Coordinates of C-alpha atoms in Angstrom, one line a residue:
M1 CA 88.9 223.4 -42.9
K2 CA 87.4 221.2 -40.1
L3 CA 86.2 223.1 -37.0
K4 CA 87.7 220.3 -34.9
K5 CA 91.2 221.7 -35.6
F6 CA 90.3 224.8 -33.6
M7 CA 89.3 222.8 -30.5
K8 CA 92.6 223.5 -28.8
F9 CA 92.9 224.5 -25.2
R10 CA 94.3 228.0 -25.9
I11 CA 91.5 228.8 -28.3
L12 CA 88.8 227.3 -26.1
L13 CA 90.2 229.3 -23.1
L14 CA 89.8 232.5 -25.2
V15 CA 86.2 231.6 -26.1
F16 CA 85.4 230.8 -22.4
F17 CA 86.6 234.2 -21.3
I18 CA 84.7 236.0 -24.1
L19 CA 81.5 234.3 -23.0
I20 CA 82.1 235.0 -19.3
S21 CA 82.8 238.7 -20.1
L22 CA 79.6 239.0 -22.1
L23 CA 77.6 237.4 -19.2
V24 CA 79.2 239.9 -16.7
I25 CA 78.8 243.0 -18.9
R26 CA 75.2 242.0 -19.8
P27 CA 74.6 244.5 -22.6
G28 CA 70.9 245.1 -23.1
F29 CA 68.5 247.4 -25.0
D30 CA 65.6 247.2 -22.6
T31 CA 66.1 250.5 -20.8
E32 CA 62.5 251.6 -20.2
G33 CA 61.7 252.7 -16.7
V34 CA 63.9 254.2 -14.0
A35 CA 66.3 252.2 -11.8
I36 CA 66.2 252.5 -8.0
K37 CA 69.6 253.5 -6.7
S38 CA 68.9 254.0 -3.0
I39 CA 66.1 254.1 -0.5
S40 CA 66.4 256.6 2.4
K41 CA 66.0 255.4 6.0
N42 CA 62.7 256.2 7.8
S43 CA 61.1 257.3 4.4
S44 CA 57.7 256.5 3.0
A45 CA 59.4 254.1 0.5
E46 CA 61.1 252.2 3.3
F47 CA 58.0 251.9 5.3
A48 CA 56.2 250.5 2.2
G49 CA 58.8 247.7 2.1
M50 CA 61.1 249.0 -0.6
G51 CA 64.8 248.5 -0.2
V52 CA 68.1 248.2 -2.1
V53 CA 70.5 245.3 -1.9
P54 CA 74.0 246.7 -1.5
N55 CA 76.7 246.1 -4.2
L56 CA 74.2 245.0 -6.9
M57 CA 75.3 245.0 -10.5
Q58 CA 73.7 247.9 -12.4
R59 CA 71.6 245.6 -14.5
D60 CA 70.2 243.9 -11.4
R61 CA 68.7 247.1 -9.9
E62 CA 65.0 247.2 -9.3
V63 CA 63.2 249.1 -12.1
I64 CA 60.1 251.2 -11.6
K65 CA 57.7 250.5 -14.5
F66 CA 54.4 252.2 -13.4
I67 CA 53.2 254.8 -10.9
N68 CA 49.5 254.9 -10.3
D69 CA 49.0 252.9 -13.5
V70 CA 51.0 255.5 -15.6
K71 CA 53.8 254.0 -17.6
I72 CA 57.3 255.3 -16.6
S73 CA 59.6 255.3 -19.6
D74 CA 62.4 257.6 -18.4
L75 CA 63.5 260.1 -15.7
E76 CA 61.3 262.8 -17.1
D77 CA 58.2 260.7 -16.8
Y78 CA 59.1 259.9 -13.2
S79 CA 59.7 263.5 -12.3
D80 CA 56.5 264.7 -13.9
I81 CA 54.2 262.3 -12.0
I82 CA 55.9 262.8 -8.7
D83 CA 55.7 266.6 -9.0
S84 CA 52.0 266.4 -10.0
L85 CA 51.1 264.6 -6.8
D86 CA 50.0 266.6 -3.7
M87 CA 51.3 265.9 -0.2
N88 CA 49.8 262.8 1.4
N89 CA 48.5 261.5 -2.0
S90 CA 48.6 257.8 -2.4
L91 CA 51.1 256.2 -4.7
T92 CA 51.1 252.7 -6.2
I93 CA 54.5 251.9 -7.5
V94 CA 54.9 248.8 -9.7
T95 CA 58.5 247.5 -10.4
D96 CA 59.9 244.5 -12.1
K97 CA 60.1 242.9 -8.7
G98 CA 57.0 243.9 -6.8
R99 CA 54.2 246.3 -6.1
Y100 CA 54.3 249.0 -3.3
V101 CA 51.7 251.4 -1.9
M102 CA 52.7 254.5 0.1
L103 CA 51.8 258.1 0.8
K104 CA 53.7 261.0 -0.7
G105 CA 55.2 262.7 2.4
D106 CA 58.0 265.2 2.9
N107 CA 60.5 262.4 2.4
L108 CA 59.5 259.9 -0.3
G109 CA 63.0 258.6 -0.1
I110 CA 63.5 257.1 -3.5
T111 CA 66.7 258.0 -5.5
V112 CA 66.4 256.9 -9.2
D113 CA 68.6 256.9 -12.3
R114 CA 68.4 255.8 -15.9
V115 CA 68.2 252.1 -16.5
A116 CA 71.7 251.0 -17.3
G117 CA 72.4 249.5 -20.7
S118 CA 75.2 247.3 -19.2
N119 CA 77.0 246.5 -16.0
L120 CA 79.9 248.8 -17.0
I121 CA 80.3 251.7 -14.5
K122 CA 81.1 255.0 -16.2
G123 CA 83.5 257.3 -14.5
L124 CA 83.3 261.0 -13.9
E125 CA 84.3 262.1 -17.4
L126 CA 81.8 259.8 -19.0
Q127 CA 78.7 260.5 -16.9
G128 CA 79.2 264.0 -15.7
G129 CA 79.7 265.2 -12.1
T130 CA 82.3 266.7 -9.8
R131 CA 85.8 265.4 -8.8
V132 CA 87.7 267.1 -5.9
L133 CA 91.2 266.3 -4.9
L134 CA 91.6 267.2 -1.2
E135 CA 94.7 267.5 1.0
P136 CA 94.3 267.5 4.8
E137 CA 95.6 270.7 6.4
E138 CA 97.3 268.6 9.1
K139 CA 99.3 265.4 8.9
L140 CA 97.0 262.5 9.6
S141 CA 97.5 258.9 10.5
E142 CA 95.9 256.0 8.5
K143 CA 93.1 255.7 11.1
E144 CA 92.4 259.5 11.0
V145 CA 92.2 259.4 7.2
R146 CA 89.7 256.5 7.4
D147 CA 87.7 258.6 9.9
V148 CA 87.7 261.5 7.6
I149 CA 86.5 259.3 4.7
S150 CA 83.8 257.7 6.9
T151 CA 82.5 261.1 8.1
M152 CA 82.5 262.5 4.6
E153 CA 80.6 259.5 3.3
N154 CA 78.0 259.8 6.1
R155 CA 77.7 263.6 5.5
L156 CA 77.2 263.3 1.7
N157 CA 74.8 260.3 2.1
V158 CA 72.7 262.1 4.7
Y159 CA 72.6 265.2 2.5
G160 CA 71.2 263.1 -0.3
L161 CA 74.2 262.6 -2.5
T162 CA 74.4 258.8 -2.9
D163 CA 76.2 258.3 -6.2
L164 CA 79.7 259.0 -5.0
T165 CA 83.1 257.5 -4.6
I166 CA 85.5 258.6 -1.8
K167 CA 89.0 257.1 -1.7
E168 CA 92.4 257.7 -0.2
A169 CA 95.3 258.4 -2.5
D170 CA 98.9 259.4 -2.1
D171 CA 101.8 260.4 -4.3
L172 CA 105.4 259.1 -4.7
L173 CA 106.5 261.7 -2.1
G174 CA 104.2 260.2 0.5
H175 CA 101.7 263.1 0.6
K176 CA 98.2 261.9 1.5
Y177 CA 95.1 263.0 -0.5
I178 CA 91.4 262.2 -0.6
I179 CA 89.6 262.0 -3.9
V180 CA 85.8 262.6 -3.9
E181 CA 83.8 261.9 -7.1
I182 CA 80.1 262.8 -7.1
A183 CA 77.6 262.4 -10.0
G184 CA 75.0 265.1 -10.3
A185 CA 76.3 267.6 -7.7
S186 CA 77.1 271.2 -8.3
K187 CA 80.5 272.7 -7.5
D188 CA 79.0 274.9 -4.7
E189 CA 77.3 271.9 -3.0
V190 CA 80.4 269.8 -3.0
E191 CA 82.7 272.6 -1.9
E192 CA 80.4 273.4 1.0
L193 CA 80.1 269.8 2.2
V194 CA 83.6 268.4 1.7
T195 CA 85.9 271.3 2.5
K196 CA 84.2 272.8 5.6
Q197 CA 85.2 271.1 8.8
G198 CA 81.6 271.3 10.0
K199 CA 82.4 271.9 13.6
F200 CA 79.2 272.5 15.5
E201 CA 79.2 273.9 19.0
A202 CA 76.4 274.9 21.3
K203 CA 77.6 277.4 23.9
I204 CA 76.1 279.1 27.0
G205 CA 78.4 282.0 27.6
N206 CA 81.9 280.7 27.0
E207 CA 81.0 277.1 28.0
T208 CA 80.4 274.5 25.3
V209 CA 77.5 272.3 26.3
F210 CA 77.3 270.0 23.3
Y211 CA 78.9 269.3 19.9
G212 CA 77.6 267.8 16.7
G213 CA 77.9 264.1 16.1
K214 CA 76.5 260.8 17.5
K215 CA 78.3 261.1 20.9
D216 CA 76.3 264.2 22.0
I217 CA 73.3 264.1 19.8
K218 CA 71.2 260.9 19.7
F219 CA 68.4 262.0 17.3
V220 CA 67.9 264.7 14.7
C221 CA 64.4 265.2 13.2
R222 CA 64.5 265.6 9.4
G223 CA 61.9 264.8 6.8
D224 CA 59.0 264.9 9.4
G225 CA 56.8 268.0 9.2
T226 CA 55.7 267.6 12.8
C227 CA 59.2 268.3 14.2
S228 CA 61.1 269.8 11.3
G229 CA 60.4 272.4 8.6
I230 CA 60.2 276.1 7.7
R231 CA 57.9 277.8 10.2
S232 CA 57.6 281.4 9.0
C233 CA 58.6 283.7 6.2
D234 CA 58.5 287.5 6.8
Q235 CA 59.5 290.6 4.8
V236 CA 62.6 292.3 6.2
E237 CA 64.8 295.2 5.1
G238 CA 66.4 294.2 1.8
G239 CA 64.2 291.1 1.1
Y240 CA 62.7 288.2 3.0
Q241 CA 63.7 286.1 5.9
C242 CA 62.4 282.5 6.6
K243 CA 62.9 280.7 9.8
F244 CA 63.5 276.9 10.1
E245 CA 63.1 274.8 13.2
F246 CA 63.8 271.1 14.0
T247 CA 64.1 269.2 17.2
I248 CA 67.1 267.2 18.5
K249 CA 67.6 264.8 21.4
L250 CA 70.7 265.2 23.5
S251 CA 72.6 262.4 25.3
E252 CA 72.3 262.3 29.0
E253 CA 75.9 263.7 29.5
S254 CA 75.2 266.7 27.2
A255 CA 71.9 267.4 29.0
D256 CA 73.7 267.3 32.3
R257 CA 76.4 269.8 31.0
Q258 CA 73.6 272.1 29.9
A259 CA 71.9 271.8 33.4
D260 CA 75.2 272.7 35.1
A261 CA 75.8 275.7 32.7
T262 CA 72.3 277.1 33.5
S263 CA 72.2 276.5 37.2
N264 CA 73.7 279.8 38.2
L265 CA 72.1 282.0 35.6
D266 CA 69.8 284.9 36.4
V267 CA 66.2 285.1 35.2
N268 CA 65.1 288.0 32.9
I269 CA 61.5 289.0 32.1
S270 CA 60.6 290.2 28.6
E271 CA 58.3 293.1 27.8
Y272 CA 55.6 290.5 27.1
G273 CA 56.0 288.9 30.5
Y274 CA 58.0 285.8 29.4
E275 CA 60.7 284.6 31.7
Y276 CA 64.0 283.5 30.3
L277 CA 67.6 283.1 31.4
N278 CA 70.0 286.0 31.0
K279 CA 72.4 284.0 28.7
P280 CA 71.1 282.4 25.5
L281 CA 72.1 279.1 23.9
D282 CA 74.5 280.2 21.1
L283 CA 74.8 277.9 18.1
Y284 CA 78.2 278.1 16.2
L285 CA 79.1 276.4 12.9
D286 CA 82.8 276.5 12.0
G287 CA 83.2 279.4 14.5
I288 CA 80.4 281.5 13.1
L289 CA 77.4 282.3 15.1
V290 CA 74.4 280.7 13.4
D291 CA 71.6 281.6 15.9
S292 CA 71.0 282.5 19.6
L293 CA 68.1 280.8 21.3
N294 CA 66.6 282.1 24.5
I295 CA 66.4 279.5 27.3
A296 CA 63.1 279.3 29.2
A297 CA 63.4 280.1 32.9
D298 CA 61.8 276.8 33.9
L299 CA 64.8 275.0 32.3
K300 CA 67.3 276.5 34.8
G301 CA 69.5 273.8 36.3
K302 CA 67.3 271.1 34.6
S303 CA 68.7 268.2 32.5
A304 CA 66.6 268.8 29.3
R305 CA 67.3 266.3 26.5
D306 CA 64.8 267.7 23.9
I307 CA 66.1 270.8 22.2
L308 CA 64.5 273.0 19.5
I309 CA 67.1 274.2 17.0
S310 CA 66.3 277.1 14.7
G311 CA 67.9 279.3 12.1
P312 CA 67.2 281.8 9.3
G313 CA 67.4 282.0 5.5
F314 CA 67.7 285.3 3.6
A315 CA 67.0 286.2 0.0
A316 CA 65.5 288.9 -2.2
T317 CA 62.3 287.0 -2.8
E318 CA 60.2 284.9 -0.5
Q319 CA 60.6 281.7 -2.6
D320 CA 64.4 282.1 -2.6
A321 CA 64.4 282.8 1.1
F322 CA 62.4 279.6 1.7
L323 CA 65.0 277.7 -0.4
D324 CA 67.9 279.3 1.4
A325 CA 66.4 278.4 4.8
T326 CA 65.8 274.8 3.6
K327 CA 69.4 274.5 2.4
N328 CA 70.7 275.9 5.7
M329 CA 68.5 273.5 7.7
N330 CA 69.6 270.5 5.7
K331 CA 73.3 271.5 6.1
L332 CA 72.9 272.0 9.9
Q333 CA 71.0 268.7 10.3
T334 CA 73.6 266.9 8.3
I335 CA 76.5 268.2 10.4
L336 CA 74.6 267.5 13.7
I337 CA 74.1 263.9 12.5
T338 CA 77.6 263.2 11.2
G339 CA 79.8 265.4 13.3
S340 CA 82.8 267.4 12.3
L341 CA 85.9 266.3 10.3
P342 CA 89.1 265.8 12.3
T343 CA 90.8 268.5 10.2
K344 CA 90.2 271.1 7.6
L345 CA 90.6 269.9 4.0
N346 CA 92.1 272.1 1.3
I347 CA 91.1 271.8 -2.4
V348 CA 94.1 270.9 -4.6
K349 CA 92.2 270.3 -7.8
F350 CA 88.6 270.7 -8.8
D351 CA 87.0 269.2 -12.0
S352 CA 83.4 269.6 -12.9
I353 CA 81.9 268.0 -16.1
S354 CA 78.3 268.4 -17.3
P355 CA 76.3 265.2 -18.1
S356 CA 75.9 266.3 -21.7
L357 CA 79.7 266.7 -22.1
G358 CA 80.1 263.2 -20.5
S359 CA 77.7 261.8 -23.0
E360 CA 79.8 263.3 -25.8
F361 CA 82.9 261.7 -24.3
V362 CA 81.3 258.3 -24.5
K363 CA 80.3 258.7 -28.1
N364 CA 83.8 260.0 -29.1
A365 CA 85.6 257.2 -27.2
F366 CA 83.4 254.6 -28.9
L367 CA 84.0 256.2 -32.3
V368 CA 87.8 256.5 -31.8
G369 CA 87.8 252.8 -30.7
I370 CA 86.0 251.7 -33.9
L371 CA 88.3 253.9 -36.1
A372 CA 91.4 252.5 -34.4
I373 CA 90.4 248.9 -35.0
I374 CA 89.6 249.7 -38.7
C375 CA 93.0 251.5 -39.1
V376 CA 94.8 248.5 -37.5
A377 CA 93.0 246.1 -39.8
V378 CA 93.8 248.1 -42.9
V379 CA 97.5 248.5 -42.0
I380 CA 97.8 244.7 -41.2
F381 CA 96.2 243.7 -44.4
I382 CA 98.5 246.0 -46.4
R383 CA 101.5 244.5 -44.5
Y384 CA 100.6 240.8 -45.0
R385 CA 98.1 240.8 -47.9
K386 CA 96.3 237.9 -46.3
L387 CA 92.9 237.8 -44.7
N388 CA 93.8 234.6 -42.8
I389 CA 96.4 236.7 -40.9
S390 CA 94.8 240.2 -40.6
L391 CA 91.3 238.8 -39.6
P392 CA 92.5 236.8 -36.6
M393 CA 94.5 239.8 -35.4
V394 CA 91.4 242.1 -35.5
I395 CA 89.3 239.4 -33.8
T396 CA 91.8 238.8 -31.0
C397 CA 92.2 242.6 -30.5
S398 CA 88.5 243.0 -30.2
S399 CA 88.2 240.1 -27.8
E400 CA 91.0 241.6 -25.7
V401 CA 89.0 244.8 -25.3
L402 CA 85.9 242.8 -24.4
I403 CA 87.7 240.8 -21.7
I404 CA 89.2 243.9 -20.2
L405 CA 85.7 245.5 -20.0
G406 CA 84.4 242.2 -18.5
I407 CA 87.0 242.5 -15.7
A408 CA 86.1 246.1 -15.1
A409 CA 82.4 245.2 -14.8
L410 CA 83.1 242.3 -12.5
I411 CA 85.1 244.3 -10.0
K412 CA 82.8 247.4 -10.5
Y413 CA 85.7 249.6 -11.7
N414 CA 84.9 253.1 -12.8
L415 CA 85.8 253.6 -16.5
D416 CA 87.1 257.1 -17.0
L417 CA 89.1 258.6 -19.8
A418 CA 92.4 257.5 -18.2
A419 CA 91.1 253.9 -18.1
I420 CA 90.1 254.1 -21.8
A421 CA 93.5 255.4 -22.7
G422 CA 95.0 252.4 -20.8
I423 CA 92.8 250.0 -22.8
I424 CA 94.0 251.6 -26.1
A425 CA 97.6 251.3 -24.9
A426 CA 97.1 247.7 -24.0
V427 CA 95.5 246.8 -27.4
G428 CA 98.4 248.7 -29.1
T429 CA 101.0 246.5 -27.4
G430 CA 98.7 243.5 -28.3
V431 CA 99.0 244.3 -32.0
D432 CA 102.8 244.6 -31.7
D433 CA 103.0 241.2 -30.0
Q434 CA 100.8 239.6 -32.7
I435 CA 103.0 241.0 -35.4
V436 CA 106.0 239.5 -33.6
I437 CA 104.3 236.1 -33.5
T438 CA 103.3 236.3 -37.2
D439 CA 106.7 237.4 -38.4
E440 CA 108.5 234.7 -36.3
V441 CA 106.2 232.1 -37.7
L442 CA 106.5 233.3 -41.3
S443 CA 110.3 233.8 -41.2
G444 CA 110.7 230.4 -39.5
A445 CA 108.9 228.7 -42.4
T446 CA 111.8 229.7 -44.7
S447 CA 114.6 229.1 -42.2
G448 CA 113.7 225.6 -41.3
Y449 CA 112.9 226.0 -37.5
N450 CA 109.9 223.9 -36.3
W451 CA 106.7 225.6 -35.0
K452 CA 107.6 225.1 -31.3
N453 CA 111.0 226.8 -31.6
R454 CA 109.5 229.7 -33.6
L455 CA 106.8 230.3 -31.1
K456 CA 109.2 230.0 -28.2
K457 CA 111.3 232.8 -29.6
A458 CA 108.3 235.0 -30.2
F459 CA 106.9 234.5 -26.7
F460 CA 110.3 235.2 -25.1
I461 CA 110.2 238.6 -26.8
I462 CA 106.6 239.1 -25.7
M463 CA 107.2 238.2 -22.1
V464 CA 110.2 240.6 -21.8
A465 CA 108.0 243.4 -23.3
Y466 CA 105.2 242.4 -20.8
A467 CA 107.5 242.6 -17.8
T468 CA 108.8 246.0 -19.0
T469 CA 105.3 247.4 -19.4
V470 CA 104.1 246.2 -16.0
A471 CA 107.2 247.6 -14.3
A472 CA 106.7 251.0 -16.1
M473 CA 103.0 251.1 -15.0
L474 CA 103.5 250.2 -11.3
P475 CA 104.7 253.7 -10.3
L476 CA 101.7 255.2 -12.1
L477 CA 99.3 253.4 -9.7
K478 CA 100.5 256.0 -7.1
A479 CA 101.6 258.9 -9.2
G480 CA 99.5 262.0 -9.6
A481 CA 97.6 261.4 -6.3
G482 CA 95.8 258.4 -7.9
L483 CA 94.5 260.3 -10.9
L484 CA 96.5 258.0 -13.2
T485 CA 95.4 254.8 -11.5
G486 CA 92.8 254.1 -14.2
F487 CA 95.4 254.2 -17.0
A488 CA 97.9 252.0 -15.1
F489 CA 95.3 249.5 -14.0
T490 CA 93.7 248.9 -17.4
T491 CA 97.1 248.8 -19.1
I492 CA 98.3 246.1 -16.7
A493 CA 95.0 244.2 -16.9
G494 CA 95.1 244.5 -20.7
V495 CA 98.6 243.3 -21.3
S496 CA 98.1 240.5 -18.7
V497 CA 95.0 239.3 -20.6
G498 CA 96.9 239.5 -23.8
V499 CA 100.0 237.6 -22.7
F500 CA 98.1 234.8 -20.9
I501 CA 94.9 234.5 -22.9
T502 CA 94.7 236.2 -26.3
R503 CA 98.3 235.9 -27.6
P504 CA 98.5 232.1 -27.0
A505 CA 95.1 231.7 -28.7
F506 CA 96.3 233.9 -31.6
A507 CA 99.4 231.8 -31.9
S508 CA 97.4 228.6 -32.1
I509 CA 95.0 230.1 -34.7
I510 CA 97.7 231.4 -36.9
E511 CA 99.6 228.1 -36.7
I512 CA 96.5 226.2 -37.9
L513 CA 95.7 228.7 -40.7
L514 CA 99.3 228.9 -42.0
N515 CA 99.7 225.1 -41.8
K516 CA 96.6 224.9 -44.0
E517 CA 98.3 226.8 -46.7

């Protein structure tokens, strides 16, 4: 059979989309090194000239190959060499795009991940992490929901959690929800950061002088040992207590409010001869007193913008107390930078999946897909007893999966278990449609209808089934607070690819092959 017979528009269109999908997915086996996911602001890495272009495909990320002439093959190699370096040691980092020299400080500022084997983005179930479905305690407008999402994104990014997705969702009853998906975060971390309103208040007596957020606080020191860190650790009853300190800079309005609040206070003298005002600066977080700071007497009635914030950490051992103080400091710094949420958020559903379990899901999904294609091929061959019918069916089914994955990679869609189920459902309807086309063509050969009329009848059935499937999937885009969106989206994408690309190509192929007989 001459290859020229297959040079029909429908078949060439299918080949074009297959090639485009392969280019977009970019499967590769060179996964040595570690990929740079993000660079923190005001970090050693940023000062050395490192940066990340936003919205890059996974395979386009900059990859670290060597650190101080030591080859980096995976995340373990990277962690080992970073941990082995002392503070202020020099680092020479060589990537696939450049060479950078920096000092290891408190904040190196590089977040890394494994080098991706393709541009496909794995969802929560496939890579491990935490998903939280949140419902606002109060009814919010669209703008307020966007403000909540923006504040949460800032809060989680500042805290160091960069591999995250936060999106709005609603159900068919109109209830609004917020879905947070974070890779590599523990349940406790996520619950602490996303459900707490994070309302910070600094009070003198009953008067609030400043709040957390950009309006009142213009600068918060973090990652700089000269103005932020753990200052002391002492043994106390029941364990150890460590004290953290960091400086902040107030806005002029906040400093003026503090001056007004202190102007009429009395001056006390401590047993050591220090003069301080009779009311302290009380720091509250979500209504709980975090610390009370004595105000020096010389600040009475003065508009002071530079404030030293402090707080404790407690634990049974000194090391754990140090870690607790560090955690409390990071949390307080984060809330001071990002401000409070407009309302409290209640957890409706909480899912946490380990990375190892996610890896097993990937293997199982891949295995199930291969087995499904083999089973379909066997059943079709038993039904028709002809390779020139069963083989094109299997090829077009496989190409349909490839094109769906190409679309997902192009729009950076997270592939979760629901999305994979949608792909399987779409391929299943594809096999049904191909059987309809084949049966119409074969039955038409004995009934005397021409090819055009036979295919018209087949495609009428296919288009009716397509419209029914899409209509059934549309409500699922909203149902379940968005948790079924992946299933609905990939099903609609899959049947659309099938109806407009793979089914017409299959019809042309089967027409050529059966005419040959």
